[in-house]
């Protein structure tokens, strides 16, 4: 990919592990429904979220301050495994729950300054397969990847600087999907 680097592994977790985690995280994560403020108006974020990590790994975006909840045993196990394959010391994870096809994640880059100039972001997907779009910020380039159950997507190098990504809404009937993006916050 020009001006970026994205790796996709469809079978990072086997079906048994992925099924277990989907169920477990769905019921045990402290999901929150956040609002964002735009020009003085409040909007519900079209998905549920949760933030876990080291105590000092603060993160804020779109006016939401995310104070991390402490790591759970399952999340730590995953963190260590994913850190190993991606060569990054992750200290936090943002979880997204897309309840159905109407839940989504609009065009953005993960380029907050707490993430450093070339963030490595490892994104684990569970549940409903959803389309992931990437578009270059200044060139007419687009990519599309289907993120399946148990897959791992790693974005690194200058991907966040030159590209935006999104999970679009879908009018199809869709089951829930959980996504975990492991990140390293520079503290
Ligand atoms: O759900 C996904 O696959 C992407 C999530 C994402 O881009 C984010 O939380 O920053
Ligand atoms: Mn993102």
PDB file of C-alpha atoms and ligand atoms in Angstrom:
ATOM      1  CA  UNK A   1       0.000   0.000   0.000  1.00  0.00           C
ATOM      2  CA  UNK A   2       1.436   3.379  -0.927  1.00  0.00           C
ATOM      3  CA  UNK A   3       2.210   5.708   2.032  1.00  0.00           C
ATOM      4  CA  UNK A   4       1.180   3.094   4.566  1.00  0.00           C
ATOM      5  CA  UNK A   5       1.407  -0.479   5.719  1.00  0.00           C
ATOM      6  CA  UNK A   6      -1.570  -2.714   6.539  1.00  0.00           C
ATOM      7  CA  UNK A   7      -1.330  -6.440   7.222  1.00  0.00           C
ATOM      8  CA  UNK A   8      -4.335  -8.731   7.471  1.00  0.00           C
ATOM      9  CA  UNK A   9      -4.407 -12.226   8.941  1.00  0.00           C
ATOM     10  CA  UNK A  10      -7.803 -13.875   8.589  1.00  0.00           C
ATOM     11  CA  UNK A  11      -7.205 -16.752  11.015  1.00  0.00           C
ATOM     12  CA  UNK A  12      -5.345 -15.196  13.931  1.00  0.00           C
ATOM     13  CA  UNK A  13      -7.720 -16.945  16.366  1.00  0.00           C
ATOM     14  CA  UNK A  14      -9.300 -20.310  15.661  1.00  0.00           C
ATOM     15  CA  UNK A  15     -13.095 -20.529  15.701  1.00  0.00           C
ATOM     16  CA  UNK A  16     -13.269 -21.993  19.180  1.00  0.00           C
ATOM     17  CA  UNK A  17     -11.182 -19.183  20.711  1.00  0.00           C
ATOM     18  CA  UNK A  18     -12.987 -16.516  18.733  1.00  0.00           C
ATOM     19  CA  UNK A  19     -16.439 -17.837  19.736  1.00  0.00           C
ATOM     20  CA  UNK A  20     -15.457 -17.976  23.387  1.00  0.00           C
ATOM     21  CA  UNK A  21     -14.065 -14.423  23.380  1.00  0.00           C
ATOM     22  CA  UNK A  22     -17.032 -12.956  21.538  1.00  0.00           C
ATOM     23  CA  UNK A  23     -19.405 -14.330  24.165  1.00  0.00           C
ATOM     24  CA  UNK A  24     -17.170 -13.508  27.071  1.00  0.00           C
ATOM     25  CA  UNK A  25     -16.417  -9.915  26.082  1.00  0.00           C
ATOM     26  CA  UNK A  26     -20.026  -9.234  25.107  1.00  0.00           C
ATOM     27  CA  UNK A  27     -21.173 -10.021  28.635  1.00  0.00           C
ATOM     28  CA  UNK A  28     -18.164  -9.029  30.790  1.00  0.00           C
ATOM     29  CA  UNK A  29     -16.885  -5.773  29.297  1.00  0.00           C
ATOM     30  CA  UNK A  30     -18.268  -2.566  30.858  1.00  0.00           C
ATOM     31  CA  UNK A  31     -19.756  -1.214  27.641  1.00  0.00           C
ATOM     32  CA  UNK A  32     -20.624   2.465  27.617  1.00  0.00           C
ATOM     33  CA  UNK A  33     -22.752   4.540  25.327  1.00  0.00           C
ATOM     34  CA  UNK A  34     -20.897   7.821  24.835  1.00  0.00           C
ATOM     35  CA  UNK A  35     -21.943  11.138  23.389  1.00  0.00           C
ATOM     36  CA  UNK A  36     -19.854  13.488  21.314  1.00  0.00           C
ATOM     37  CA  UNK A  37     -20.285  17.223  21.041  1.00  0.00           C
ATOM     38  CA  UNK A  38     -20.140  18.935  17.666  1.00  0.00           C
ATOM     39  CA  UNK A  39     -20.709  22.677  17.450  1.00  0.00           C
ATOM     40  CA  UNK A  40     -22.530  22.627  20.772  1.00  0.00           C
ATOM     41  CA  UNK A  41     -24.856  19.767  19.847  1.00  0.00           C
ATOM     42  CA  UNK A  42     -24.685  16.330  21.435  1.00  0.00           C
ATOM     43  CA  UNK A  43     -24.839  13.116  19.427  1.00  0.00           C
ATOM     44  CA  UNK A  44     -24.817   9.496  20.516  1.00  0.00           C
ATOM     45  CA  UNK A  45     -21.840   7.600  19.172  1.00  0.00           C
ATOM     46  CA  UNK A  46     -23.242   4.882  16.875  1.00  0.00           C
ATOM     47  CA  UNK A  47     -21.662   1.987  18.778  1.00  0.00           C
ATOM     48  CA  UNK A  48     -20.703   1.087  22.340  1.00  0.00           C
ATOM     49  CA  UNK A  49     -17.183   1.439  23.652  1.00  0.00           C
ATOM     50  CA  UNK A  50     -14.844   0.607  26.481  1.00  0.00           C
ATOM     51  CA  UNK A  51     -11.256   1.501  27.283  1.00  0.00           C
ATOM     52  CA  UNK A  52      -8.914  -0.729  29.277  1.00  0.00           C
ATOM     53  CA  UNK A  53      -5.228  -0.369  29.983  1.00  0.00           C
ATOM     54  CA  UNK A  54      -2.389   0.696  32.225  1.00  0.00           C
ATOM     55  CA  UNK A  55      -3.412   3.220  34.835  1.00  0.00           C
ATOM     56  CA  UNK A  56      -1.498   6.087  33.205  1.00  0.00           C
ATOM     57  CA  UNK A  57      -2.638   5.430  29.631  1.00  0.00           C
ATOM     58  CA  UNK A  58      -5.086   8.321  29.273  1.00  0.00           C
ATOM     59  CA  UNK A  59      -6.599   8.914  25.915  1.00  0.00           C
ATOM     60  CA  UNK A  60      -8.990  11.558  24.677  1.00  0.00           C
ATOM     61  CA  UNK A  61     -10.646  12.101  21.349  1.00  0.00           C
ATOM     62  CA  UNK A  62     -13.661  14.008  20.043  1.00  0.00           C
ATOM     63  CA  UNK A  63     -14.036  15.503  23.525  1.00  0.00           C
ATOM     64  CA  UNK A  64     -14.387  12.112  25.185  1.00  0.00           C
ATOM     65  CA  UNK A  65     -11.914  11.499  27.970  1.00  0.00           C
ATOM     66  CA  UNK A  66     -11.216   7.857  28.339  1.00  0.00           C
ATOM     67  CA  UNK A  67      -9.820   6.841  31.680  1.00  0.00           C
ATOM     68  CA  UNK A  68      -8.733   3.234  31.358  1.00  0.00           C
ATOM     69  CA  UNK A  69     -10.353   0.478  33.357  1.00  0.00           C
ATOM     70  CA  UNK A  70      -7.788  -1.969  34.752  1.00  0.00           C
ATOM     71  CA  UNK A  71      -6.753  -4.899  32.540  1.00  0.00           C
ATOM     72  CA  UNK A  72      -8.719  -8.095  32.993  1.00  0.00           C
ATOM     73  CA  UNK A  73      -7.015 -11.489  32.760  1.00  0.00           C
ATOM     74  CA  UNK A  74      -8.507 -12.214  29.309  1.00  0.00           C
ATOM     75  CA  UNK A  75      -7.518  -8.844  27.895  1.00  0.00           C
ATOM     76  CA  UNK A  76      -3.974  -9.169  29.254  1.00  0.00           C
ATOM     77  CA  UNK A  77      -3.577 -12.591  27.703  1.00  0.00           C
ATOM     78  CA  UNK A  78      -4.683 -11.218  24.348  1.00  0.00           C
ATOM     79  CA  UNK A  79      -2.520  -8.135  24.753  1.00  0.00           C
ATOM     80  CA  UNK A  80       0.594 -10.219  25.338  1.00  0.00           C
ATOM     81  CA  UNK A  81      -0.110 -12.474  22.401  1.00  0.00           C
ATOM     82  CA  UNK A  82      -0.807  -9.606  20.037  1.00  0.00           C
ATOM     83  CA  UNK A  83       2.186  -7.602  21.284  1.00  0.00           C
ATOM     84  CA  UNK A  84       4.387 -10.558  20.400  1.00  0.00           C
ATOM     85  CA  UNK A  85       3.192 -10.891  16.801  1.00  0.00           C
ATOM     86  CA  UNK A  86       3.168  -7.163  16.119  1.00  0.00           C
ATOM     87  CA  UNK A  87       6.395  -6.173  17.885  1.00  0.00           C
ATOM     88  CA  UNK A  88       4.796  -3.353  19.884  1.00  0.00           C
ATOM     89  CA  UNK A  89       4.369  -2.959  23.641  1.00  0.00           C
ATOM     90  CA  UNK A  90       0.700  -2.146  23.837  1.00  0.00           C
ATOM     91  CA  UNK A  91      -0.458  -0.454  27.050  1.00  0.00           C
ATOM     92  CA  UNK A  92      -4.151  -0.035  26.261  1.00  0.00           C
ATOM     93  CA  UNK A  93      -7.068  -1.321  24.239  1.00  0.00           C
ATOM     94  CA  UNK A  94     -10.160   0.404  22.883  1.00  0.00           C
ATOM     95  CA  UNK A  95     -13.111  -1.962  22.458  1.00  0.00           C
ATOM     96  CA  UNK A  96     -15.985  -1.208  20.101  1.00  0.00           C
ATOM     97  CA  UNK A  97     -19.302  -3.036  20.051  1.00  0.00           C
ATOM     98  CA  UNK A  98     -21.298  -2.693  16.824  1.00  0.00           C
ATOM     99  CA  UNK A  99     -24.728  -3.947  17.854  1.00  0.00           C
ATOM    100  CA  UNK A 100     -26.104  -4.244  14.305  1.00  0.00           C
ATOM    101  CA  UNK A 101     -25.644  -2.852  10.785  1.00  0.00           C
ATOM    102  CA  UNK A 102     -26.718   0.602  11.904  1.00  0.00           C
ATOM    103  CA  UNK A 103     -23.737   0.889  14.224  1.00  0.00           C
ATOM    104  CA  UNK A 104     -20.641   2.270  12.529  1.00  0.00           C
ATOM    105  CA  UNK A 105     -17.379   4.163  12.862  1.00  0.00           C
ATOM    106  CA  UNK A 106     -16.986   7.228  10.619  1.00  0.00           C
ATOM    107  CA  UNK A 107     -13.940   8.303   8.584  1.00  0.00           C
ATOM    108  CA  UNK A 108     -10.993   9.073  10.854  1.00  0.00           C
ATOM    109  CA  UNK A 109      -7.305   8.487  11.439  1.00  0.00           C
ATOM    110  CA  UNK A 110      -5.898   7.307  14.729  1.00  0.00           C
ATOM    111  CA  UNK A 111      -3.470  10.196  14.758  1.00  0.00           C
ATOM    112  CA  UNK A 112      -3.868  11.703  18.228  1.00  0.00           C
ATOM    113  CA  UNK A 113      -0.541  12.928  19.487  1.00  0.00           C
ATOM    114  CA  UNK A 114      -0.557  10.511  22.461  1.00  0.00           C
ATOM    115  CA  UNK A 115      -0.106   7.725  19.894  1.00  0.00           C
ATOM    116  CA  UNK A 116       3.184   9.088  18.534  1.00  0.00           C
ATOM    117  CA  UNK A 117       4.149   9.793  14.895  1.00  0.00           C
ATOM    118  CA  UNK A 118       3.932   6.226  13.531  1.00  0.00           C
ATOM    119  CA  UNK A 119       1.444   4.338  15.673  1.00  0.00           C
ATOM    120  CA  UNK A 120       1.210   0.575  15.412  1.00  0.00           C
ATOM    121  CA  UNK A 121      -2.427  -0.381  15.892  1.00  0.00           C
ATOM    122  CA  UNK A 122      -3.470  -4.018  16.098  1.00  0.00           C
ATOM    123  CA  UNK A 123      -7.151  -4.619  15.491  1.00  0.00           C
ATOM    124  CA  UNK A 124      -8.822  -7.891  16.443  1.00  0.00           C
ATOM    125  CA  UNK A 125     -12.308  -8.613  15.096  1.00  0.00           C
ATOM    126  CA  UNK A 126     -14.944 -10.944  16.543  1.00  0.00           C
ATOM    127  CA  UNK A 127     -18.439 -11.745  15.371  1.00  0.00           C
ATOM    128  CA  UNK A 128     -20.212 -10.311  12.358  1.00  0.00           C
ATOM    129  CA  UNK A 129     -17.960  -9.758   9.353  1.00  0.00           C
ATOM    130  CA  UNK A 130     -17.856  -6.050   8.497  1.00  0.00           C
ATOM    131  CA  UNK A 131     -16.260  -4.084   5.689  1.00  0.00           C
ATOM    132  CA  UNK A 132     -13.295  -1.873   6.544  1.00  0.00           C
ATOM    133  CA  UNK A 133     -12.600   0.994   4.143  1.00  0.00           C
ATOM    134  CA  UNK A 134      -9.393   2.930   3.787  1.00  0.00           C
ATOM    135  CA  UNK A 135      -9.013   6.082   1.731  1.00  0.00           C
ATOM    136  CA  UNK A 136      -5.911   8.129   1.061  1.00  0.00           C
ATOM    137  CA  UNK A 137      -6.114  11.708   2.319  1.00  0.00           C
ATOM    138  CA  UNK A 138      -4.710  13.352  -0.833  1.00  0.00           C
ATOM    139  CA  UNK A 139      -4.470  10.717  -3.598  1.00  0.00           C
ATOM    140  CA  UNK A 140      -7.371   8.932  -5.334  1.00  0.00           C
ATOM    141  CA  UNK A 141      -6.627   5.637  -3.595  1.00  0.00           C
ATOM    142  CA  UNK A 142      -9.061   3.341  -1.811  1.00  0.00           C
ATOM    143  CA  UNK A 143      -8.828  -0.066  -0.177  1.00  0.00           C
ATOM    144  CA  UNK A 144     -11.491  -2.360   1.184  1.00  0.00           C
ATOM    145  CA  UNK A 145     -10.960  -5.333   3.499  1.00  0.00           C
ATOM    146  CA  UNK A 146     -13.538  -7.701   4.979  1.00  0.00           C
ATOM    147  CA  UNK A 147     -12.776  -8.126   8.673  1.00  0.00           C
ATOM    148  CA  UNK A 148     -13.818 -11.635   9.649  1.00  0.00           C
ATOM    149  CA  UNK A 149     -14.358 -13.450  12.954  1.00  0.00           C
ATOM    150  CA  UNK A 150     -10.979 -14.031  14.637  1.00  0.00           C
ATOM    151  CA  UNK A 151      -8.991 -11.868  12.216  1.00  0.00           C
ATOM    152  CA  UNK A 152      -6.135  -9.509  13.044  1.00  0.00           C
ATOM    153  CA  UNK A 153      -5.408  -6.315  11.112  1.00  0.00           C
ATOM    154  CA  UNK A 154      -2.211  -4.409  11.826  1.00  0.00           C
ATOM    155  CA  UNK A 155      -1.822  -0.802  10.703  1.00  0.00           C
ATOM    156  CA  UNK A 156       1.641   0.689  10.999  1.00  0.00           C
ATOM    157  CA  UNK A 157       4.298   3.057   9.608  1.00  0.00           C
ATOM    158  CA  UNK A 158       2.624   6.142   8.125  1.00  0.00           C
ATOM    159  CA  UNK A 159      -0.829   4.652   7.614  1.00  0.00           C
ATOM    160  CA  UNK A 160      -2.461   7.074  10.077  1.00  0.00           C
ATOM    161  CA  UNK A 161      -0.688  10.088   8.601  1.00  0.00           C
ATOM    162  CA  UNK A 162      -1.804   9.481   5.002  1.00  0.00           C
ATOM    163  CA  UNK A 163      -4.973   7.384   5.275  1.00  0.00           C
ATOM    164  CA  UNK A 164      -8.385   7.491   6.908  1.00  0.00           C
ATOM    165  CA  UNK A 165     -10.476   4.437   7.706  1.00  0.00           C
ATOM    166  CA  UNK A 166     -14.104   3.656   8.517  1.00  0.00           C
ATOM    167  CA  UNK A 167     -16.625   0.903   9.257  1.00  0.00           C
ATOM    168  CA  UNK A 168     -19.663   1.963   7.216  1.00  0.00           C
ATOM    169  CA  UNK A 169     -23.259   1.302   8.178  1.00  0.00           C
ATOM    170  CA  UNK A 170     -25.025  -1.498   6.342  1.00  0.00           C
ATOM    171  CA  UNK A 171     -28.698  -1.954   5.532  1.00  0.00           C
ATOM    172  CA  UNK A 172     -28.280  -5.744   5.760  1.00  0.00           C
ATOM    173  CA  UNK A 173     -29.381  -7.592   8.883  1.00  0.00           C
ATOM    174  CA  UNK A 174     -26.279  -7.900  10.979  1.00  0.00           C
ATOM    175  CA  UNK A 175     -25.294  -9.660  14.161  1.00  0.00           C
ATOM    176  CA  UNK A 176     -23.111  -7.946  16.760  1.00  0.00           C
ATOM    177  CA  UNK A 177     -19.422  -7.418  16.169  1.00  0.00           C
ATOM    178  CA  UNK A 178     -16.739  -6.676  18.725  1.00  0.00           C
ATOM    179  CA  UNK A 179     -13.493  -5.025  17.720  1.00  0.00           C
ATOM    180  CA  UNK A 180     -10.431  -4.497  19.903  1.00  0.00           C
ATOM    181  CA  UNK A 181      -7.749  -2.011  18.874  1.00  0.00           C
ATOM    182  CA  UNK A 182      -4.584  -2.431  20.890  1.00  0.00           C
ATOM    183  CA  UNK A 183      -2.638   0.803  21.141  1.00  0.00           C
ATOM    184  CA  UNK A 184       0.429   2.243  22.761  1.00  0.00           C
ATOM    185  CA  UNK A 185      -0.150   5.555  24.465  1.00  0.00           C
ATOM    186  CA  UNK A 186       3.011   7.546  25.084  1.00  0.00           C
ATOM    187  CA  UNK A 187       2.756   8.804  28.637  1.00  0.00           C
TER     188      UNK A 187
HETATM  189  O1  LIG B   1     -14.023  -1.511  14.273  1.00  0.00           O
HETATM  190  C1  LIG B   1     -13.004  -1.416  13.597  1.00  0.00           C
HETATM  191  O2  LIG B   1     -12.582  -2.334  12.901  1.00  0.00           O
HETATM  192  C2  LIG B   1     -12.244  -0.114  13.578  1.00  0.00           C
HETATM  193  C3  LIG B   1     -12.236   0.601  14.882  1.00  0.00           C
HETATM  194  C4  LIG B   1     -11.474   1.879  14.791  1.00  0.00           C
HETATM  195  O3  LIG B   1     -11.051   2.314  13.757  1.00  0.00           O
HETATM  196  C5  LIG B   1     -11.205   2.650  16.005  1.00  0.00           C
HETATM  197  O4  LIG B   1     -11.766   2.342  17.063  1.00  0.00           O
HETATM  198  O5  LIG B   1     -10.416   3.598  15.933  1.00  0.00           O
HETATM  199 MN1  LIG B   2      -9.507   3.819  14.036  1.00  0.00          MN
END
